[in-house]
């Protein structure tokens, strides 16, 4: 019984702090616990790609830097092993010693001394660990000497194991043997412990064995992993255990590293040893060269936790030291010693009341004055909570317990008692974080510095609930400027709830957003962000053009270049390149509103103001862009809600996200961008709908308002650039476009009235056409004629009639009036074509935005119909050149005839605007893409059948034109029912062919008998080939084409 108590006591201390014990948790082996699923998948793919390389690095780095302990002098002990074998004073048998230790010459005649007879050697146990017979993820483990520097272990964990630096250390200590807790309290503890680790990015440090409080922690992590998704991250639980007390540790020994090493959890056969807990993710196994000695790891664990707590973590320009807290469940004398040392070293402790023994003793007296904590009271509590071992307590031990408990209670600011059901403290995670904040108020910080430190902790933990309840209270009045550093940290760390909290507590974006703030935000973009890589390309290009050796420093005009690429050339640079003579003006200006109220035309939709460009900061726009390019949904939503120009901002974000999604290689990220773009489009629709409901006319004016904030563009132009068809199809916008389309004419004028007035314009003075404006109602005013012919609907239909007239005249000349010398009709066609050339030239060179000729040419030729127009014009010029030369008059007519086809195809572009024909033309265009893929499949059958048929029927045909006819042309016509008459020999006739192939107008005769009157080819074979050919080509492939076309036609006909 005594030995068992010593073992448990040692384990309890192993769960404690020692001198200054620190415990930790982390939520993942990934850098950012809240990053998206796609980011996690990227990290995993990266790890898989370089896993073998990392294993090689570990296999060389660990033995060089991390050692183990080995006994080199066997001294027989009076004790025997569990199997009854003779053991050394170190606890190992003969077989478990090195050969040099069994036959020593140096140490003969000396007593065993661990300082002299235990030596360090390169460790032989490290790598990945897998628990057999359990569905457990792969963990990490390493066997280290008890003298290993904490810096080396910390380097191993952060650099080689890939753990992110924690925001918090949670050290869980308590009873080493199994104990019973109320089911509700157990559930609350498990849920709270994992929640605080998962939300704050902490490391949990325990003793790592499958018993007592360590088992409780492991089961909490297991329950979390079973109920959570991979997006929530992994809780990092680090077990620091004694190597010599681990059962089945032989399976972990791999001199070159175990990748993975298999470990069997065998509780029944462990005896006085312990098994590792399968739910821990990392193990540090401390070795002092002995076997069966508990508590060996305590000094190393204490130093390691202290070292980690002294490290500084910086994020978003805010640096904090890693805080530490001790969580206590149950426990015995060793646990009391751990709590006492932790309190003396300023480490806050959270005692879970109801867990038993020491935890309950302290919890019972924690609220009493120190003077009332007497020896008799402690003796009474011990008799209640230590019933089994109370008789073993001596009077001196009780006095010592009383003094320690008094010292612990005396520093109440470091002591937090978690009581189940206590108001405001329903969860363990809240108690842990409150304990840290309470402790920080009494240490090293005073006044503003104290509150600022607490806020840094809350932001690092990402616990806005703690900030609301504990920091933003009436006890301290925060100045907006004091929150600016934490606002920056919250933005960079993507903590939207804190951004909302800071805005609620007085942070003004006008004061917060400065030139330097924006540069800081863009310099801290995630390397995996697509926008970051595009910025690097811009900087690299500038370096190349400047022939500089170093990469230029990032400036906002670099950001503007990328943004213009995403928003389109219709917008101006949001951040123009500043002049080197003066610093850009940083001021917040309300976007100017420029409206064209009367006589809105299509041209006015694209009209922008001109003049000198000045750089002004719109803080909402700038932060919104920064959030959107990183695909931060919630953060972008919060910032967008602060925008004054909500509709334009939402449409611009939709455009940016859609452009980024096209270049994003990760499928998940691309889908998230498209989903967020769709969300912003719906927000724009919602805002416009509300405006339209209250005032239709003013809402329609918003569509053509020139937004200075978004590059002097308009909402309608942004929607068209982003192809936000749901927004454009809104009833209010369609009504506005209809009004623009009809100009100053009433929209209830029938189209037939418009055409009649176009053909006989005197009808305009008869009241046949109605106008919207009263001043145009007078019948004899010339302004009626001007208003009529300036209406876009009239201009469009006049263009159609003009183009039809051009085609009719062109057809007449080709078929009726094509003379050796051009007639007046033909000259009229030349003049008409010259007007088309002038219009195409204007479209090519018109550059209101100053983009440059190359950019405009690229935009012009990106449109298919422009390519068709240029091709038709060039072909007409070639045909006209041939036509004017008498020797090539006929080839010129042929070329012009083919050109007529191209001009007719241009009609499809004109009628795409029609509600009826437009969708059909779009469907035909999509069908054409499918036809090319179908033709490849069809060509395989046509050529294969044609070659086989030609080779079987015809012998040595040398005429290329007739070979093409036999192989391709006849085989293609066979699909449509024109079967060759001679293929089956029934209609074989020598009069229809040329025996020697000398007649240029007849095909060569098929193979025939010696008389030349009967076919000699195998008719059964040619008929069989024909049937198979028709089966596949005519039935399967053509029906496949019909099915493909049906899919295209099923697309909703919306335009």
C-alpha angles and dihedrals in degrees: 000000000000094000091049091052091050089051093050092044090054090049091050090055089046086060091050138073101258102202099345107356119190127188130195147192134194132190104218151354086245125089099239119041094198100044120124128274090250090057090052090051090051091052092049092050089050092050092048091050093055101029095111091048091050091049090054091049091050092047090058102033100048099053089047095052107023124059138189131213124248130182109236099182122059113212115175113240127212089234125081129219122252088265091053095254127141112260137192123247086261090061099249126116127237091265092054094056129085117257092249090057094055094053105032122170100177098058102036114142095016130115118248111269118179091209092058105024099047116073134186120246133170109287118256101192119073142106133071123345128208124185110225120232089017129098093231130147119247112274134190129245140174136181110225136181116250088241095056111131114250090230091062093051091046090051090050092052098045103034106028101027091041098232116158117235105269126242091211141015118219116191113195115200137168143093117010096203125064116278135178125250130182109268093237093048091047091051092047092049095048094046094046096046094052092042093055090048094045096047100041101038095242137163120233115210121194138151090272098224127127097247142073120356092349089061090050090054092047093051090049090055091045093053090049094050091050094051101038135073126238088254090071092061132230126291108235110219116180120200117202106194139160113263093212093057098051117110117224092012091146089083090061095060111104115148092205095038132274112257086198118354115196118228125191118212105217111170095167095058099036096096111179091349128083135230126231116255111250094213096064116097101207135028131199107191112198117211128195096167095261135109127226096005112134125207096037092125097054098090093046092045090050092051093044094051092046091049092050092047089055093056120101123225118202125196127162093356092304118113125194134170113247107261123220134207134183119222116198128201121177111313141153137237093313091054091052089053090050093052091046093053092045093052092047090053093050097255113144116235130205114205116201106216115214095034091101145242116025094009091055094044091056093041091053094055101031094097095048125095112260090245091062094053097093134168091253092052092050091046089053092050092047091053089054101044100029100045097146097048101026092104091060093060114103124210092253091053092052091049090049091049091050093052093048094048090048091052090048094050091044089069096053093160088072095044123081123178116205110209122184111248096010112152114260092009106076095139135048092229091062091049092051094050093043089053091054093048092047090051093048091056091063101041132074095322131089135180114334092000090057095051092042090054091051091050091051089054093049092050092047089052092044090227107143091168090063090047092052096047102036109024111028095058136122090269092080133028111215121215113219092234090057090060096053097090091049090046089057091048092049091051095048092045091047096238103153096175090061091048088054090047093052092048089051090052098055109280108148115205090211090064096034100052112074135153091264093046092055092048090050091051094049093044088056096054114136110262089230090059113110092219089056091057091048090052090051090054091052091050092046091051091050090049090051094049092047093046088229123163095214129053110258119248117262116261132177094253087065088056089048091056092056092043092053089052088054099040095043135246091281088080127070123234110285092208110029119203106273121234113251091227095070139014118257115264111256108204139131114239128180106241112261116244117221116182134184099202105167124054098005111195135185090255091057090061089071099036116120133183119257133209141090113340116229124188114239129167119234099191097198093048093046095049091043092054091047091052095044097051088057092048093239099162102184095039092050090050092054093049093043089057088063093055122113094201096049099162096049091043093052093047092047091051090050090053093048093049094048091051092048092048090059091060099036110110096196109085096209093051091047092052091048090052092051091048091051091047089053089049092054090048089055089049090054089049091050094051093046092047091054092048092046091050092056100039121002097189097049091044090055090049089057089065093066098035111127107236112210090190094060102047098284095291133128135246092245092051091049090050092051092046090051092043089233093169093168089061094044091049091058111125094238093051092046089051090051092048090049089052090050091046093055094043111196092344121103111256092227092069108114119241090237089059090054093051093047091052090048090055095040108023095179085079086076089075094054100067090254089130123046125213132207097229121072093220089065094053091086105104100219102045116121087215088075090064092047093047091048097051093042093057111110092227091057093044090051095050092044087054090051093049090046092050092048089051089050092052093046092050091046091051091047092053093047095048105029115012108037101133130173086251117044115257125220089263090056091048088053089055090053090053091047091051091049089059090052090051090052091051093049090048090052091052091049098049101032103113113166092161097052094240095148133247096277093053093046091048090051091051092045096052093043087077115083095213092055089054089051092050093050091047092050092049094048092047090050090052090051091048092046091051091052091043093056091054109079093214092057099038095119096045087050090055090050092051092047090050091055089046089056088063091056092050090051091052087057087070088074090064092051094052097047086093091063116103090219104037098030097074090043091054091049089051091050090051090053090047091056090061091053092047093064092057090046092051090059091057091044093049091057091059096038095052096040093051093040095053093046092047094047093048093049097045106033127050117214101336105189100181108100095204092054091045089056090047093051097043103038113007100047092040091052093048090049088068089063095048104270096127116183110257095222099048095096098032094240097107094033111150129168090207091070097056143044115248094209098027092245097124107087092204098052132060120243113268119258122247108296138179125266091277092054092226103092129053117254100189119102103267094189090059097048092047091049092050090048093052093049091046093052091045094057102029102036101033109026103031098039091048088049088055091050090051091050091051090049090057090053092049092050091065108108108266097232123140 
